[in-house]
Coordinates of C-alpha atoms and ligand atoms in Angstrom, one line a residue:
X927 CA -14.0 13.4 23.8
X928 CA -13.5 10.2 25.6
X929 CA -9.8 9.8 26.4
X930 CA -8.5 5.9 25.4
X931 CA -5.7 3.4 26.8
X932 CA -3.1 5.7 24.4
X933 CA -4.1 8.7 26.4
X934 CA -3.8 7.3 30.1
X935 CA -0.6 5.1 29.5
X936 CA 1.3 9.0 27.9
X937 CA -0.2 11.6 30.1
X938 CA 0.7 10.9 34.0
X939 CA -1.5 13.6 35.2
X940 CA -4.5 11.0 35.4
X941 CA -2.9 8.6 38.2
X942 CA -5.2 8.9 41.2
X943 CA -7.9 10.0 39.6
X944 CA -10.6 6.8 39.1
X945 CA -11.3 5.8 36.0
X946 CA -13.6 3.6 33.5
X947 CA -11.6 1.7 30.7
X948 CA -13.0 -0.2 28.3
X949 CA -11.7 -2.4 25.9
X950 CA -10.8 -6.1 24.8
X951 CA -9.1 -9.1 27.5
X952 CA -5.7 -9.8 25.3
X953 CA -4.4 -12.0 28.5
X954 CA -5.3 -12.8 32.4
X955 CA -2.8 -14.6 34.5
X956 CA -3.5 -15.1 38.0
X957 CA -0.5 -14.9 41.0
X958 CA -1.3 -15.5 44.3
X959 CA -4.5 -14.5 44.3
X960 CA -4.2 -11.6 42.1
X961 CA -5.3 -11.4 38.9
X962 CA -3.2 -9.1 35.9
X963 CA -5.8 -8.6 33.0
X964 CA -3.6 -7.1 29.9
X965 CA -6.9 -4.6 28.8
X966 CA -6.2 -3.2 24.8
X967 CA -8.9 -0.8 22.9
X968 CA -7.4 -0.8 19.9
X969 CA -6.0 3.0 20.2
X970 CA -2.2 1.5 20.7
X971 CA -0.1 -1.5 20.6
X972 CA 0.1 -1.5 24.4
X973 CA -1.8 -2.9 26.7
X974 CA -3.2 -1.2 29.8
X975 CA -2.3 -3.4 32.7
X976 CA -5.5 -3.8 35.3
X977 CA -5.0 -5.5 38.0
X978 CA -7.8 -7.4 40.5
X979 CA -6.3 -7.7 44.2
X980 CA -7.3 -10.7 45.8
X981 CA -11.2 -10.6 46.6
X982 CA -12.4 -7.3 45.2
X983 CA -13.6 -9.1 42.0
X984 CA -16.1 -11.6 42.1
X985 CA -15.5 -15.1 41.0
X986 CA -18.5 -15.1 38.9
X987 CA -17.4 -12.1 37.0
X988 CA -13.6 -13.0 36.6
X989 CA -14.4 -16.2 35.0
X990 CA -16.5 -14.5 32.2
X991 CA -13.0 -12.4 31.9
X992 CA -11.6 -14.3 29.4
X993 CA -9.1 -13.2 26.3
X994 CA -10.8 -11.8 23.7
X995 CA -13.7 -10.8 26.0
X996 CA -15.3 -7.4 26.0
X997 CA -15.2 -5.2 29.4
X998 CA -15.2 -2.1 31.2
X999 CA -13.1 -1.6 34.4
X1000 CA -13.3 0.8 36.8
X1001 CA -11.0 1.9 39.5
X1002 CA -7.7 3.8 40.0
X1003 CA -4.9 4.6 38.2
X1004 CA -1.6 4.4 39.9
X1005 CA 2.0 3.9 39.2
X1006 CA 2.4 0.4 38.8
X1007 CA 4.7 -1.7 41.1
X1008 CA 6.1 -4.0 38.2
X1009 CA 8.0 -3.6 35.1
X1010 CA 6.9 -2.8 32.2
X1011 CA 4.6 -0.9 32.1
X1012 CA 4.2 3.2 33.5
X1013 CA 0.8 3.1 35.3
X1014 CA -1.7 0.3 35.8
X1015 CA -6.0 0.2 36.9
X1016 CA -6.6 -0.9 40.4
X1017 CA -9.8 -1.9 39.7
X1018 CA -12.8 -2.0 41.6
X1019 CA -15.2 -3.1 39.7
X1020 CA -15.7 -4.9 35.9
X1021 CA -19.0 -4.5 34.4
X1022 CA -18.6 -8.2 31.1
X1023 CA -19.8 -6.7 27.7
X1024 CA -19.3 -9.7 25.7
X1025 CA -17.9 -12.9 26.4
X1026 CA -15.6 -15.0 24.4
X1027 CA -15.9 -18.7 24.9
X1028 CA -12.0 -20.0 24.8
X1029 CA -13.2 -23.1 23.3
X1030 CA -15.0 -21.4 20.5
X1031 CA -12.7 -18.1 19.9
X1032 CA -9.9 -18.5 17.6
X1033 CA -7.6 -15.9 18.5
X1034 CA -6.1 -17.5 21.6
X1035 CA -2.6 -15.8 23.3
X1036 CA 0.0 -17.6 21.7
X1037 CA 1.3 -16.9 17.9
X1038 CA -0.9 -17.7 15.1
X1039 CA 0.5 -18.0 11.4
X1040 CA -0.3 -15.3 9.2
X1041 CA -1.9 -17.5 7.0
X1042 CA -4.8 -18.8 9.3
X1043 CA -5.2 -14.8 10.3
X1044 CA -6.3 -14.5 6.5
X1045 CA -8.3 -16.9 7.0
X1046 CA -10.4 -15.1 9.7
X1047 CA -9.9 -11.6 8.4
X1048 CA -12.6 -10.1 10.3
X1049 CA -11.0 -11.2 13.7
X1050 CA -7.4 -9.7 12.4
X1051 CA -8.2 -5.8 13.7
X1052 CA -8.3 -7.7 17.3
X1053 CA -4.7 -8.6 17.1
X1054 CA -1.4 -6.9 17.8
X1055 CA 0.5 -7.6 14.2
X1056 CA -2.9 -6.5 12.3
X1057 CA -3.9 -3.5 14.4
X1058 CA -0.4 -1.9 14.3
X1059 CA -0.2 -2.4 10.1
X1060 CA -3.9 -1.1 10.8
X1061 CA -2.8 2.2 12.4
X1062 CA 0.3 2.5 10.3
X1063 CA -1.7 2.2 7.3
X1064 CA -4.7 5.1 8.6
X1065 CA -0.9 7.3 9.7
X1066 CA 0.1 7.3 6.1
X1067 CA -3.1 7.6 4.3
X1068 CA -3.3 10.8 6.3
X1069 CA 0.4 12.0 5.5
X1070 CA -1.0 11.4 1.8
X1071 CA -3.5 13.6 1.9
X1072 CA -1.0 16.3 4.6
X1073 CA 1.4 16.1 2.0
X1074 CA -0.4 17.4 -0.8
X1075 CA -3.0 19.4 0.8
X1076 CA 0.2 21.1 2.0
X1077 CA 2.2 21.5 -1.2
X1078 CA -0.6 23.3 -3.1
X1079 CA -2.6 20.0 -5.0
X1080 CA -6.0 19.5 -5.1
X1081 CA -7.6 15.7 -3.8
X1082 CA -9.7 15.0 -7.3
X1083 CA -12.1 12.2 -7.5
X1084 CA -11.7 10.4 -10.7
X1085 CA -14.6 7.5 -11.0
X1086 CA -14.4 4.2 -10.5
X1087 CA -16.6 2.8 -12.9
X1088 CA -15.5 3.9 -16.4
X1089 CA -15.4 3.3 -19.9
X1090 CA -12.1 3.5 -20.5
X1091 CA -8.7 1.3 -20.6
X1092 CA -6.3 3.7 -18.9
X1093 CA -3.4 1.7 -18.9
X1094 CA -4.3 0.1 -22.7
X1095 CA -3.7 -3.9 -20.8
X1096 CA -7.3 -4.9 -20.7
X1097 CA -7.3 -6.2 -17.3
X1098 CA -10.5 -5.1 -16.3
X1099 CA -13.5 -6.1 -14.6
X1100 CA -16.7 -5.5 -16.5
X1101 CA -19.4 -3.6 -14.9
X1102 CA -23.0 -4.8 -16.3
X1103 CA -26.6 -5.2 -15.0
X1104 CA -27.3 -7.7 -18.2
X1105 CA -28.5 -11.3 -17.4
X1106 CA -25.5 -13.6 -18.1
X1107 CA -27.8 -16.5 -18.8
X1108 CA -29.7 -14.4 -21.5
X1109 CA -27.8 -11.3 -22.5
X1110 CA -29.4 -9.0 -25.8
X1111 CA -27.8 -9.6 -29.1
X1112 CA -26.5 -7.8 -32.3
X1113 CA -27.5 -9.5 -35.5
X1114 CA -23.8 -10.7 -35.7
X1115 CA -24.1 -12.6 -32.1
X1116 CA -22.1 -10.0 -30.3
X1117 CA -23.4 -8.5 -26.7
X1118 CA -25.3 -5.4 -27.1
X1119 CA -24.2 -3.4 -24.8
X1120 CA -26.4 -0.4 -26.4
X1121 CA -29.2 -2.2 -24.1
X1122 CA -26.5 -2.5 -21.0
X1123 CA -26.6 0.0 -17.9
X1124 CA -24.5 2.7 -19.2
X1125 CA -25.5 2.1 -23.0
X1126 CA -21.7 1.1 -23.4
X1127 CA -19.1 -1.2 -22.2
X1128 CA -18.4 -0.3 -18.8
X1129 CA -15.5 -1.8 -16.3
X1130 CA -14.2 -1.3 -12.9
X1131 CA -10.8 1.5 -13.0
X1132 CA -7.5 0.1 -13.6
X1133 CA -6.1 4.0 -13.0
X1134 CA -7.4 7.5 -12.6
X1135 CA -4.6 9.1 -14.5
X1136 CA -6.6 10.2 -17.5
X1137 CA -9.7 11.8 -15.7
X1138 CA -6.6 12.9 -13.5
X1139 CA -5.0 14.8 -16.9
X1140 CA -8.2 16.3 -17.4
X1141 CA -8.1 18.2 -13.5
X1142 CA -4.5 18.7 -13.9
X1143 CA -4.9 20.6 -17.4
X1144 CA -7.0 23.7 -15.7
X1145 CA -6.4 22.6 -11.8
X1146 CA -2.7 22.9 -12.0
X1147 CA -1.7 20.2 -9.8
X1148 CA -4.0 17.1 -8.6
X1149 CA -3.9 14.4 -6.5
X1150 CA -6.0 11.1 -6.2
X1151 CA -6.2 8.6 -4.0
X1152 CA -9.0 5.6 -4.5
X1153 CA -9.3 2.3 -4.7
X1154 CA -7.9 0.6 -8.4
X1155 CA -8.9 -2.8 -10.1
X1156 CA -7.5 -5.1 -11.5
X1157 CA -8.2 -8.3 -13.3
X1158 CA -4.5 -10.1 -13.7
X1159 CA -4.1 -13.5 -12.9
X1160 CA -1.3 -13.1 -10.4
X1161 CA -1.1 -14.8 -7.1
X1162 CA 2.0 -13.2 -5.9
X1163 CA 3.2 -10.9 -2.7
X1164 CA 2.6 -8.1 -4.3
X1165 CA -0.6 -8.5 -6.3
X1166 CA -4.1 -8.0 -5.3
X1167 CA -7.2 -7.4 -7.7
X1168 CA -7.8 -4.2 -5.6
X1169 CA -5.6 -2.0 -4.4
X1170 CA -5.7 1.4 -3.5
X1171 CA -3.6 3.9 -5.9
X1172 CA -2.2 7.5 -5.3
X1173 CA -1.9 9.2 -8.7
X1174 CA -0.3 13.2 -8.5
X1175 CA -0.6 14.7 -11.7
X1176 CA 0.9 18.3 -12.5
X1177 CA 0.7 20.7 -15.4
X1178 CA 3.9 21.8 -16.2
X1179 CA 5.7 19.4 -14.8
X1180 CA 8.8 17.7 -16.7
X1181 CA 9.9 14.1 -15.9
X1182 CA 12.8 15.6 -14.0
X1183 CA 10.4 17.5 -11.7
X1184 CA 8.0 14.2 -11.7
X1185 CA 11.2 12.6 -10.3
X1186 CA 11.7 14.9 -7.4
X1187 CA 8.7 15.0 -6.7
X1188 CA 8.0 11.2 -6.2
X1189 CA 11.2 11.0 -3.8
X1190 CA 10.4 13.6 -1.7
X1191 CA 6.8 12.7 -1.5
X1192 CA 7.9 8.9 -0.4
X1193 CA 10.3 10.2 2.0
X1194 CA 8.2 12.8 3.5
X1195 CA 5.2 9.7 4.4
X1196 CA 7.7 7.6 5.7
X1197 CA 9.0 9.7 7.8
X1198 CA 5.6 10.7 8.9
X1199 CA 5.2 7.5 10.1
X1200 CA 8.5 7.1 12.0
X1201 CA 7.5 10.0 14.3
X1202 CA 4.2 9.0 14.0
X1203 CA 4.0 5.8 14.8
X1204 CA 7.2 4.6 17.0
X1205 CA 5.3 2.1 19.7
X1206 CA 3.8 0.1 16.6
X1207 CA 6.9 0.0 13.7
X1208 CA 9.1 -0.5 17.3
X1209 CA 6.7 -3.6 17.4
X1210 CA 6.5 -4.1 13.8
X1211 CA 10.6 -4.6 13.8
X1212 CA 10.7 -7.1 16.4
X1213 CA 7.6 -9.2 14.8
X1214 CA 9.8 -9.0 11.7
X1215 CA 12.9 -10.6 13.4
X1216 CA 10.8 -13.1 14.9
X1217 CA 9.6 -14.0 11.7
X1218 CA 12.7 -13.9 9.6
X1219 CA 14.9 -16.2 12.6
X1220 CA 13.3 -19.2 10.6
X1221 CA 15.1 -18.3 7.6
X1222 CA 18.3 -18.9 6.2
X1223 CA 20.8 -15.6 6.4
X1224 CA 21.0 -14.6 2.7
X1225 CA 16.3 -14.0 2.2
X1226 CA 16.7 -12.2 5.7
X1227 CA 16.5 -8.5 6.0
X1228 CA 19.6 -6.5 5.5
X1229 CA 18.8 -4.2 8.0
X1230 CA 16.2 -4.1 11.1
X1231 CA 13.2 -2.0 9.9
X1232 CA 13.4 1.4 11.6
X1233 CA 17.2 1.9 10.2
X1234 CA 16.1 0.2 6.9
X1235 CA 13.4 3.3 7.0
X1236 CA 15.5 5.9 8.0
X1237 CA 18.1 4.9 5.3
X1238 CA 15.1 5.4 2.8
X1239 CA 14.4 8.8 4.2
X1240 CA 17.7 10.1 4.8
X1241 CA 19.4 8.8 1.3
X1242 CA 19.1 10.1 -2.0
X1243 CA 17.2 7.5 -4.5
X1244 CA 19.5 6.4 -7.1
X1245 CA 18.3 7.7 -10.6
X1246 CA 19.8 6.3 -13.7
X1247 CA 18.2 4.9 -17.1
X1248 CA 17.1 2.1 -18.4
X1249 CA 19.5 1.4 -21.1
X1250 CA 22.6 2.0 -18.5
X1251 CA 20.4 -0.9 -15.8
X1252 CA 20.6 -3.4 -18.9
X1253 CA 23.9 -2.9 -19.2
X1254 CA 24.6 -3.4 -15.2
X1255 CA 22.6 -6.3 -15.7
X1256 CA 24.4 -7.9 -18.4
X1257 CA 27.8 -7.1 -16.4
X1258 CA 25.9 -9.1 -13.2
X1259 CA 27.2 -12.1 -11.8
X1260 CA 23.7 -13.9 -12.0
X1261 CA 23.7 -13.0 -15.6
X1262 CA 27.2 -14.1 -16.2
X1263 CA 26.2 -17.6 -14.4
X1264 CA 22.7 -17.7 -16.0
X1265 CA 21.3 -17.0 -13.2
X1266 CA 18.1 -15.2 -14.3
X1267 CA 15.2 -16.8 -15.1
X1268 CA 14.2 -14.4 -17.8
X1269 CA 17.3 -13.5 -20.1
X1270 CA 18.2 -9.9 -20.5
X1271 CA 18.7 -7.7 -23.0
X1272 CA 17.7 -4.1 -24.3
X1273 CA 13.8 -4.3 -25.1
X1274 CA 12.7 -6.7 -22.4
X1275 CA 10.6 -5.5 -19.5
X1276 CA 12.6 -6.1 -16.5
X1277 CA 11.3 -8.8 -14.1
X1278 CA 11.0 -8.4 -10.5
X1279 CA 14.2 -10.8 -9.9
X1280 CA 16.4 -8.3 -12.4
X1281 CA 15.0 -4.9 -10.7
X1282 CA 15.5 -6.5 -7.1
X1283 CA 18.9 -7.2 -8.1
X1284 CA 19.3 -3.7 -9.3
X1285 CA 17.8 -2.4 -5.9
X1286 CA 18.8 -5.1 -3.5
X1287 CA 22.4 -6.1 -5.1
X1288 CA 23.6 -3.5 -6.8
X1289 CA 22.4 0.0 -5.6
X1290 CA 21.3 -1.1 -2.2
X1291 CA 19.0 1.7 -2.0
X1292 CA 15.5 2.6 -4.2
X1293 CA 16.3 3.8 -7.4
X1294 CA 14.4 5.3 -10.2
X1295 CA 14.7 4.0 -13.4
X1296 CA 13.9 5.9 -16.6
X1297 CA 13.6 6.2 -20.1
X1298 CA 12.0 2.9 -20.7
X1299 CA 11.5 1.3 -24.7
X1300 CA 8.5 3.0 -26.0
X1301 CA 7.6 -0.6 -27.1
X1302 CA 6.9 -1.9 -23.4
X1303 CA 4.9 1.3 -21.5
X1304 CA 1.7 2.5 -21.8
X1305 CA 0.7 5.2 -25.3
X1306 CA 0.4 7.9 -22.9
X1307 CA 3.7 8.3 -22.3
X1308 CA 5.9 11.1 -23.7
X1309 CA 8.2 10.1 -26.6
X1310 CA 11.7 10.8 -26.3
X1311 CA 13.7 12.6 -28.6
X1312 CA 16.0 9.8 -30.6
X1313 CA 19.6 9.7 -28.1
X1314 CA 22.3 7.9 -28.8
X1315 CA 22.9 6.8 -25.6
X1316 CA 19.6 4.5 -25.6
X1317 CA 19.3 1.5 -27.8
X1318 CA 16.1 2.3 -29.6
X1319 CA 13.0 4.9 -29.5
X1320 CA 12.2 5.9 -25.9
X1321 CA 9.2 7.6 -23.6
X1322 CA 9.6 9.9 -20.7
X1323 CA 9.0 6.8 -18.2
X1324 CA 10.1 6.3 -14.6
X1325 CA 9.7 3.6 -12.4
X1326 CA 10.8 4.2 -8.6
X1327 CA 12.0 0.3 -7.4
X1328 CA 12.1 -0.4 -3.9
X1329 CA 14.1 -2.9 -2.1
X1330 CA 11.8 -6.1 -1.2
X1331 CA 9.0 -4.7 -3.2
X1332 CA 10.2 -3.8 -6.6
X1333 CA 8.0 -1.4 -8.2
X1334 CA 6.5 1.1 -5.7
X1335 CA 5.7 3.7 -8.3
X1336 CA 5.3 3.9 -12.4
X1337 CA 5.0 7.4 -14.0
X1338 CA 5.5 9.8 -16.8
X1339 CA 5.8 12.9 -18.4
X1340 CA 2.9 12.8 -20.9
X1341 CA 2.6 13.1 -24.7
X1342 CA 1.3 16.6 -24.9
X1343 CA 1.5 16.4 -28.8
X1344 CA -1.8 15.8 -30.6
X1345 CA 0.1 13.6 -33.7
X1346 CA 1.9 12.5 -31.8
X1347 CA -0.4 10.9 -29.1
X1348 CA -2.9 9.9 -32.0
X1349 CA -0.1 8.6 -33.9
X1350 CA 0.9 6.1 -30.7
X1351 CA -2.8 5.4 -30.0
X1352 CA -3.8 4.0 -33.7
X1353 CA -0.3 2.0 -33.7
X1354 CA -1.4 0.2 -30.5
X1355 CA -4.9 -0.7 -31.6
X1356 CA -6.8 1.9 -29.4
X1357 CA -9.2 4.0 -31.6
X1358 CA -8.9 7.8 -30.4
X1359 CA -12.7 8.9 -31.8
X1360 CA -13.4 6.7 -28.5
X1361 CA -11.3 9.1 -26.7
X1362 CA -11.7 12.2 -27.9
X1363 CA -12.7 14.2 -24.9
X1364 CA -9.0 13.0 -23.3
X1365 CA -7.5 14.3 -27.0
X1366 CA -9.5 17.6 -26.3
X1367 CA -6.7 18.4 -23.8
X1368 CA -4.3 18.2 -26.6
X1369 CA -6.4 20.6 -29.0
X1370 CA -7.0 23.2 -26.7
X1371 CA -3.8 24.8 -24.3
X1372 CA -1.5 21.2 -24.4
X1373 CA 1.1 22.3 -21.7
X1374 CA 3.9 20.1 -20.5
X1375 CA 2.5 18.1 -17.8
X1376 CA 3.7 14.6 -15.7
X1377 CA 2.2 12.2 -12.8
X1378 CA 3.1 9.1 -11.2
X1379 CA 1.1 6.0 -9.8
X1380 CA 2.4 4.4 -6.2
X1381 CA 0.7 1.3 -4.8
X1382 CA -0.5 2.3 -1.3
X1383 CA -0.4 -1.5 -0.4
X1384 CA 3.2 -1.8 -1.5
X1385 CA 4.3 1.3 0.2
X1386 CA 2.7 0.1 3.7
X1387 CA 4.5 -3.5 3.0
X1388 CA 7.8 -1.5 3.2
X1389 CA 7.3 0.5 6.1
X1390 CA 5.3 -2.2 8.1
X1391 CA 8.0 -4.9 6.8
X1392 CA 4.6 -7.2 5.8
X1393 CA 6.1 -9.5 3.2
X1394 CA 2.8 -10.6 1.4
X1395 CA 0.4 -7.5 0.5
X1396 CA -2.5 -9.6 1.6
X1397 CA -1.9 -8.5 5.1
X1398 CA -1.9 -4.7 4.7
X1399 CA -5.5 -4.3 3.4
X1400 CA -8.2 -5.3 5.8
X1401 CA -10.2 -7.3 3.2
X1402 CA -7.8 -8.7 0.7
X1403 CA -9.4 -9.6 -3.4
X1404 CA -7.3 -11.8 -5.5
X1405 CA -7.6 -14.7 -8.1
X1406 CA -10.6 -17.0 -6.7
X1407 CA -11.2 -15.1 -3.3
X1408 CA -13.2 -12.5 -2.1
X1409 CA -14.5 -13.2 1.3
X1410 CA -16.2 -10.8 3.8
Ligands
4AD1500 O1 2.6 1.1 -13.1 P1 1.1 1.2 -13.0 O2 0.3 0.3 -13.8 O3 0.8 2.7 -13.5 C1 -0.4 3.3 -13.7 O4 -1.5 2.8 -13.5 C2 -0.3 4.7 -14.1 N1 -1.6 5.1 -14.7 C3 0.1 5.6 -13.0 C4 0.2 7.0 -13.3 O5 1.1 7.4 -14.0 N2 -0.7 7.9 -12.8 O6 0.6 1.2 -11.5 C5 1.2 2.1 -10.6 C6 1.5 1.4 -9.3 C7 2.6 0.4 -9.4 O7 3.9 0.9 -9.4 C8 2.3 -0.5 -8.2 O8 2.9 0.1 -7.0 C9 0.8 -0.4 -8.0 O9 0.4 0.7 -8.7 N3 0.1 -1.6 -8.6 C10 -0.4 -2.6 -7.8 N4 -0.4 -2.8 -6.5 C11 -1.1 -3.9 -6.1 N5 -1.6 -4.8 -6.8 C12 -1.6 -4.7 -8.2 N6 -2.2 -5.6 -9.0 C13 -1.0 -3.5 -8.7 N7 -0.8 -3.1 -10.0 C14 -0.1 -1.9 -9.9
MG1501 MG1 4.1 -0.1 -13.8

């Protein structure tokens, strides 16, 4: 294998031998004569310093050495003379891949917003902010799949294009191959969608929890991890249109276990990546107080990123119910001085400014919330017996809030009772003839059985400190955008 920057700047056994490095001009500065080209290949956040003595590169050549430019250098690698940095190229020779005109190329060394990065997505891998939440992102897909390859689940591959509502909100993108101008009719004037691709209705996945029931019910425990759709209207920092969803489900598994389960799961990644990825979080923190100088004390981060993720992985979640975080909410001094938008009371679903209080106020740590109203989560979800501590009829939910995100993960335990899951389906409109293979799994050997759904995006917003999920995924989709 071809070793990279990462490999020479950690292992000091290759200074004196001569080497070829290849990789992308971040900066040149000349002194005296000498010129310092900062040389990064993408492989880590740091640069490999090479340095041109007076004379040994041509003129010719170091003009075309501009940032952003595309070389190879060769020479030796020795201990370098100035601070900071280990080791550093003598080089000897630079063979110019690809220029990069500094009048034409955008990414210039100095700081550009995060906004105008967006705008030029396909340059962002070629930057430090975007090529560390690049890496951190690849480090914890990877502990995803180390996690549960480890821990006895299987990766299943529920499909993307389906004909089913998993989460019942009808937020879905169609899938057709019919002509919009001329599409076939009924007699009544309705689509026909007998004539469409699939013979039926077909839309992009909103969640691969059903087919995931399905694997569960004979696999034991499953895991999947895919990309998600979904067709809201929301323009917010934690919203895109596609994301990429992790969904564990687990036969006998009770919402207790589901529970555990989802904490040590989150812990275990993030903790993945702080031994895993030290140079770029260490650079992710300092980008984050940069950013967050600007801002006025009380929206700034309580605590620098690294201890904020240690805290997370080193601190029990807080677990309490629903009904008991309505009544912490209604004892809240933003409630008491109408501070809420959204009024609360038992039966509303929480908005994200009542569960950050929760997280960010209250608890100061994430918390799982449970045993939501059956009225306000999806039919799927197992009904509680009637408990006079809750206000009304409940389901087996949890939700696992996060501090500056809100909700990282939604789950249940699952209605496993045939009725009773018919029952819930007919009362919220969805016919179950049109789902009978998912009822087959209540006919034939039902068993207990739970899973959860976390946001990938969300969960590398945390670790990488990103505040708007648009920069965590290379090619972001949302309302009226989706370029490259
Ligand atoms: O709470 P949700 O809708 O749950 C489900 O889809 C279940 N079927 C999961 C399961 O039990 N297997 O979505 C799960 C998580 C949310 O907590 C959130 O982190 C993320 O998916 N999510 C989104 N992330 C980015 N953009 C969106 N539009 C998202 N919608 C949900
Ligand atoms: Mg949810």
């Amino acid at each position: 294998m071809k070793y990279q920057i990462k490999d020479y700047l950690r292992h000091h056994g290759f200074v004196g031998q001569t080497l070829t490095v290849q990789g992308w001009v971040r900066t040149k500065r000349e002194s005296k004569n000498v010129n310092f080209i900062a040389l990064n290949d993408g492989s880590t956040i740091n640069n490999l310093q090479v340095v041109a003595e007076a004379g040994v590169i041509s003129d010719d050549i170091l003009k075309l050495v501009t940032t952003g430019s595309a070389i190879a250098a060769t020479g030796v690698l020795v201990d370098s003379q100035g601070a900071g940095q280990s080791v550093e190229l003598k080089v000897e020779s630079i063979e110019v891949y690809g220029t990069a005109d500094p009048d034409l190329y955008p990414l210039q060394p100095k700081r550009h917003s995060l906004e105008f990065l967006r705008e030029i997505a396909h340059l962002r891998p070629r930057t430090n902010t975007f090529s560390a939440v690049f890496r951190v992102r690849h480090a914890l897909a990877f502990a995803v799949h180390k996690y549960f390859s480890d821990n006895g689940f299987f990766y299943w591959n529920s499909p993307i294009i389906t004909g089913s509502d998993a989460e019942g909100a009808g937020e879905m993108f169609r899938v057709t191959t019919l002509d919009p101008k001329n599409p076939p009719l009924n007699e009544d004037g309705s689509i026909n969608y007998k004539e469409d691709f699939f013979g039926k209705e077909t839309n992009l996945t909103v969640s691969g929890q059903l087919e995931g029931e399905l694997a569960a019910l004979g696999l034991g425990k499953i895991y999947t991890f895919g990309p998600t759709f979904r067709a809201e209207n929301s323009n917010t920092t934690r919203h895109l249109a596609e994301f990429w969803m992790i969904e564990p489900e687990m036969a006998f598994f009770e919402l207790e276990d589901n529970m555990a389960l989802a904490e040590d799961f989150v812990q275990y990644v993030i903790k993945y990546a702080l031994e895993n990825c030290q140079d770029d979080l260490a650079f992710l923190e300092k980008r984050l107080l940069e950013e967050e100088k600007n801002k006025p004390q009380n929206e700034r981060s309580p605590m620098p990123l690294l201890e904020k993720l240690q805290f997370v992985v080193e601190n029990e979640f807080e677990r309490l119910t629903y009904t008991k975080a309505i009544e912490i909410l209604l004892q809240s001094k933003p409630h008491k001085e109408k501070k809420f938008q959204y009024p609360v009371e038992w039966g509303i679903d929480l908005q994200s400014e009542h569960e950050r209080y929760l997280v960010e106020k209250h608890f100061k740590k994430p918390v799982i919330l449970t045993h939501y109203p059956r009225a306000i989560k999806a039919f799927y979800m197992k009904q509680e017996v009637d408990r006079p501590e809750d206000k009304g009829p409940t389901v087996r939910a949890m939700d696992v809030l996060f501090p500056g995100i809100g909700e990282m993960i939604g789950g249940s335990q699952r209605e496993d009772n045939l009725e009773k899951l018919v029952a819930r389906m007919e009362e919220v409109g969805i016919d179950p003839q049109s789902m009978d293979w998912f009822l087959d799994t209540r006919r034939f050997g039902s068993a207990p059985h739970s899973g959860f759904g976390l946001g990938f995006e969300r969960l590398i917003q945390f670790v990488t400190g990103m505040g708007n999920i648009r920069d965590v995924i290379p090619f972001p989709r949302f309302p009226k955008s989706a370029e490259f």
